[in-house]
C-alpha atoms as one frame of an Amber mdcrd trajectory, in Angstrom:
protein
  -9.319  11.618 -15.793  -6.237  14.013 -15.239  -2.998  11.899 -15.239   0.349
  13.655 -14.021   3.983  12.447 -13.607   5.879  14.412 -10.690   8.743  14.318
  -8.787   8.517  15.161  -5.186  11.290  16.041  -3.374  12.448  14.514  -0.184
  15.394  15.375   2.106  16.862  12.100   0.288  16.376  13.387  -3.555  13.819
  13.212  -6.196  10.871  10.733  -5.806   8.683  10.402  -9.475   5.401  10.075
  -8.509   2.012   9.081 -10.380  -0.331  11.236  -9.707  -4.331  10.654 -10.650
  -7.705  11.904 -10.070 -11.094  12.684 -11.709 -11.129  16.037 -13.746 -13.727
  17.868 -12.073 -15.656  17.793  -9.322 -12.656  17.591  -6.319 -11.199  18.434
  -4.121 -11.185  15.035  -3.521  -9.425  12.706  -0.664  -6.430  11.400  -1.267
  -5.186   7.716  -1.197  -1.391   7.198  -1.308  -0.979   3.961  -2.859   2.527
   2.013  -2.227   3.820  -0.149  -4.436   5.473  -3.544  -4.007   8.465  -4.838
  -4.339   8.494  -5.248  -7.846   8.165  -1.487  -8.816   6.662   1.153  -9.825
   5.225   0.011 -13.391   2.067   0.273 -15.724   0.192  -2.420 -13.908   0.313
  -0.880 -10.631  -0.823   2.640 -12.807  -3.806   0.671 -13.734  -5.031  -0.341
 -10.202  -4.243   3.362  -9.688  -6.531   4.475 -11.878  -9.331   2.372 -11.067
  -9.726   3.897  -7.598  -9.012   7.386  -8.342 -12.078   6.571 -11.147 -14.551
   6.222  -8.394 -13.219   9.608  -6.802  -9.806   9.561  -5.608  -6.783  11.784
  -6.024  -4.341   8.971  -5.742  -0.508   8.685  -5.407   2.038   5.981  -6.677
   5.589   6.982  -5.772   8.655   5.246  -6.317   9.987   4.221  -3.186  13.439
   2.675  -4.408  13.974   6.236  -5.578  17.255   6.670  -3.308  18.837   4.095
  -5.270  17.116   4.253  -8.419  14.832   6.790 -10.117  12.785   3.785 -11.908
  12.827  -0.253 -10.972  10.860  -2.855 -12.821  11.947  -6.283 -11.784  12.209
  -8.869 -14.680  11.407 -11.982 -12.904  13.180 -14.532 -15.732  16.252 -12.440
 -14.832  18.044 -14.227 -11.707  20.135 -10.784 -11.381  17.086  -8.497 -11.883
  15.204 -10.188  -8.492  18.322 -10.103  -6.364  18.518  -6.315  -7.120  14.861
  -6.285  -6.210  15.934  -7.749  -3.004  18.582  -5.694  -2.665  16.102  -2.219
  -2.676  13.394  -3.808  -0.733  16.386  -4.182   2.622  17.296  -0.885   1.888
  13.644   0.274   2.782  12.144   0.839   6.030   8.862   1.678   7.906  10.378
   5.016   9.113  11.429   6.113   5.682   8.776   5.356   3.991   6.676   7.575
   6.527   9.045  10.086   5.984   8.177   9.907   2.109   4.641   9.787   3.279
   4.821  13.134   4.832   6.305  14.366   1.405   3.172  12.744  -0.563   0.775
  14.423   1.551   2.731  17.729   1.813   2.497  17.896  -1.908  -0.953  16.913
  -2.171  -2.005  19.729   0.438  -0.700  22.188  -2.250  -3.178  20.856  -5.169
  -6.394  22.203  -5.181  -7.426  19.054  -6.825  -6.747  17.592  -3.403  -8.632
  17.301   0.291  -5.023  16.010   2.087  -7.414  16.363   5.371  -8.896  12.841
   4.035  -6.354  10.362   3.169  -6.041   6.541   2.907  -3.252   4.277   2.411
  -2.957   0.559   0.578  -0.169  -1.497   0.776   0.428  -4.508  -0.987   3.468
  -7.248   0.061   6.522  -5.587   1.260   4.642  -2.248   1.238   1.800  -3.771
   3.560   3.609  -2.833   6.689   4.331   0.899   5.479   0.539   1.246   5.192
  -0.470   0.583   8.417   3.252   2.091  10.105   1.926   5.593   7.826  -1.623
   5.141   9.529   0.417   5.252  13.249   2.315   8.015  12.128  -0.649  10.470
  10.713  -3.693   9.276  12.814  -5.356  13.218  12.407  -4.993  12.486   8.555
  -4.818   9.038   7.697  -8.620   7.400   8.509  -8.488   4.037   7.139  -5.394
   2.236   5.973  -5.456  -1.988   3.865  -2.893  -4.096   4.176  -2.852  -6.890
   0.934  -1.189  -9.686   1.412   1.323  -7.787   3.629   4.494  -8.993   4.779
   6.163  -8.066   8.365   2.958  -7.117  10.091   3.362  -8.553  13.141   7.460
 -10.030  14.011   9.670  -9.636  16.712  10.976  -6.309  16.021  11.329  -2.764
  17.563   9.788  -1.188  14.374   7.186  -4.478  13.628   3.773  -2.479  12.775
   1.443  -4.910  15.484   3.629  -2.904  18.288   1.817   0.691  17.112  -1.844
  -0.303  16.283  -2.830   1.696  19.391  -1.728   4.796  17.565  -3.995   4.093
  14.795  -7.227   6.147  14.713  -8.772   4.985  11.084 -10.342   2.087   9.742
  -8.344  -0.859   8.943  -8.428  -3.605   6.321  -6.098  -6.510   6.505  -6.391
  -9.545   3.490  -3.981 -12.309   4.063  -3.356 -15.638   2.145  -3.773 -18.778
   2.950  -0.434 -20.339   0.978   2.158 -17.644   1.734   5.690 -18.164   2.447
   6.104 -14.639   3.741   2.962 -14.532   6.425   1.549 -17.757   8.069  -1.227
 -18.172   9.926   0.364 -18.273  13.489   1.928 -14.268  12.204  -1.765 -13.361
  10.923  -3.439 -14.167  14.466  -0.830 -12.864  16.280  -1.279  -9.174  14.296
  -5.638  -9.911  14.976  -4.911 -10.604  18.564  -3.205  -7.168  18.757  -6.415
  -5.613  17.109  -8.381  -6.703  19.287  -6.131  -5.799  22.397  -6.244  -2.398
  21.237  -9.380  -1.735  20.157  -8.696  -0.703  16.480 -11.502  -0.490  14.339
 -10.276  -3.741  12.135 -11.634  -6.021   9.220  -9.213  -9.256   8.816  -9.596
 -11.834   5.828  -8.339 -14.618   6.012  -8.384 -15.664   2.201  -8.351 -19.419
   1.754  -6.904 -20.720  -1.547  -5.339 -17.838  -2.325  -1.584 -17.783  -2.781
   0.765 -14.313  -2.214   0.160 -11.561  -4.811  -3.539 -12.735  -5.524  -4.181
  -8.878  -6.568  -2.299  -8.738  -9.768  -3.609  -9.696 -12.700  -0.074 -10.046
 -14.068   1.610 -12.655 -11.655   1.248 -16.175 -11.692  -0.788 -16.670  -8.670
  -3.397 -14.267  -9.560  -6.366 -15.260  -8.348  -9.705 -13.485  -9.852 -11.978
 -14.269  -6.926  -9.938 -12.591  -4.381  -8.978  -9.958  -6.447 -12.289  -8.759
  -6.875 -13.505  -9.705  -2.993 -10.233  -7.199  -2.271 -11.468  -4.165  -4.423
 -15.417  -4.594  -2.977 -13.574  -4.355   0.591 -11.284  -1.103  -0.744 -14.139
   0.573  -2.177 -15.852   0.112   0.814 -13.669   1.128   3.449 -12.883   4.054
   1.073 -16.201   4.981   0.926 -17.064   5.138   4.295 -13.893   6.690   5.808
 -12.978   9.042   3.190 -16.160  10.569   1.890 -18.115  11.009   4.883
């Protein structure tokens, strides 16, 4: 596997990006995977890895980077999660489509790189950039997962269940069951627009499960649903990105 560190510029500075993908073989599609709201850190270089593995070029960016060029939160740290707070308000859907277009622009200069194939995963607070990327590059982007995503379907101008008619991929939405962040009533309401729209969707409802079931590393990690989550990403890679 090749493993890079970059930074990609944006009109708003320098955003260090992870870059990986198999060494030979490519050009290969490219998935732009956004981190949570905890950072960009080793963990999330892990999951990284294991999808560029089955033939990915994939890209982790920092997207606090106009604040701070590197963020791990320290959860025993009362101070470290308000700041954590503090750069997830600071975000929105708009920028981080902006920062999007930067991803792909630099991916369209490696030859390593097919940036006429990409996908997008989101996970919590980056759920709703995912699928707000997908409306944004429908001639690029052909599937899109939201994990556990937050702000998917609220009363707002910029709310992402307001542009699913501009998506033209595949979609992939996981939700859990004990979630402070997304209940059920905010889950069916994002389905129902789905299915208004005609979007080419796969919703989970994932009983038991508790937000952040992905990572190994948090407390309600939850192995069942973790692996049920990467047999539906593989998938929906699979079919939308290498056909």
């Amino acid at each position: 596997m090749i493993e890079c560190d970059v930074d990609i510029e944006t009109d708003d500075g320098l955003m260090a990006t992870f870059i990986t993908h198999p060494q030979a073989g490519g050009p290969y599609p490219v998935v732009l995977f956004l981190m949570d709201a905890p950072g960009k850190r080793e963990e999330l270089h892990d999951m990284a890895r294991r999808i560029s593995a089955a033939g990915y070029y994939v890209m982790l960016s920092n997207l606090y980077y106009r604040d701070v060029p590197s963020f791990t939160v320290h959860r025993e740290d009362p101070a470290s999660a308000q700041f954590m707070f503090k750069l997830m308000s600071n975000l929105s859907n708009a920028m981080v489509a902006r920062d999007a277009a930067a991803m792909i622009s630099h991916a369209r200069a490696d030859t390593a790189a097919d940036a006429s194939r990409v996908g997008t995963t989101g996970y919590c607070m980056s759920g709703p950039f995912a699928l707000w990327i997908a409306a944004e590059f429908p001639e690029v982007v052909k599937s899109v997962a939201s994990i556990h995503g937050v702000k998917l379907a609220v009363d707002a101008d910029d709310s992402p269940h307001r542009r699913v008619r501009d998506i033209s991929g595949e979609v992939l939405v996981m939700a859990a069951e004990h979630d402070d962040f997304v209940d059920r009533a905010h889950y069916d309401r994002l389905v129902t627009a789905f299915e208004a729209a005609g979007t080419s969707a796969h919703c989970e409802w994932v009983n038991e499960a508790h937000h952040g079931f992905v990572f190994p590393q948090r407390a309600k990690f939850h192995k069942a649903a973790a692996e049920r989550h990467w047999e539906l990403l593989y998938g929906l890679f699979d079919r939308t990105l290498k056909n």
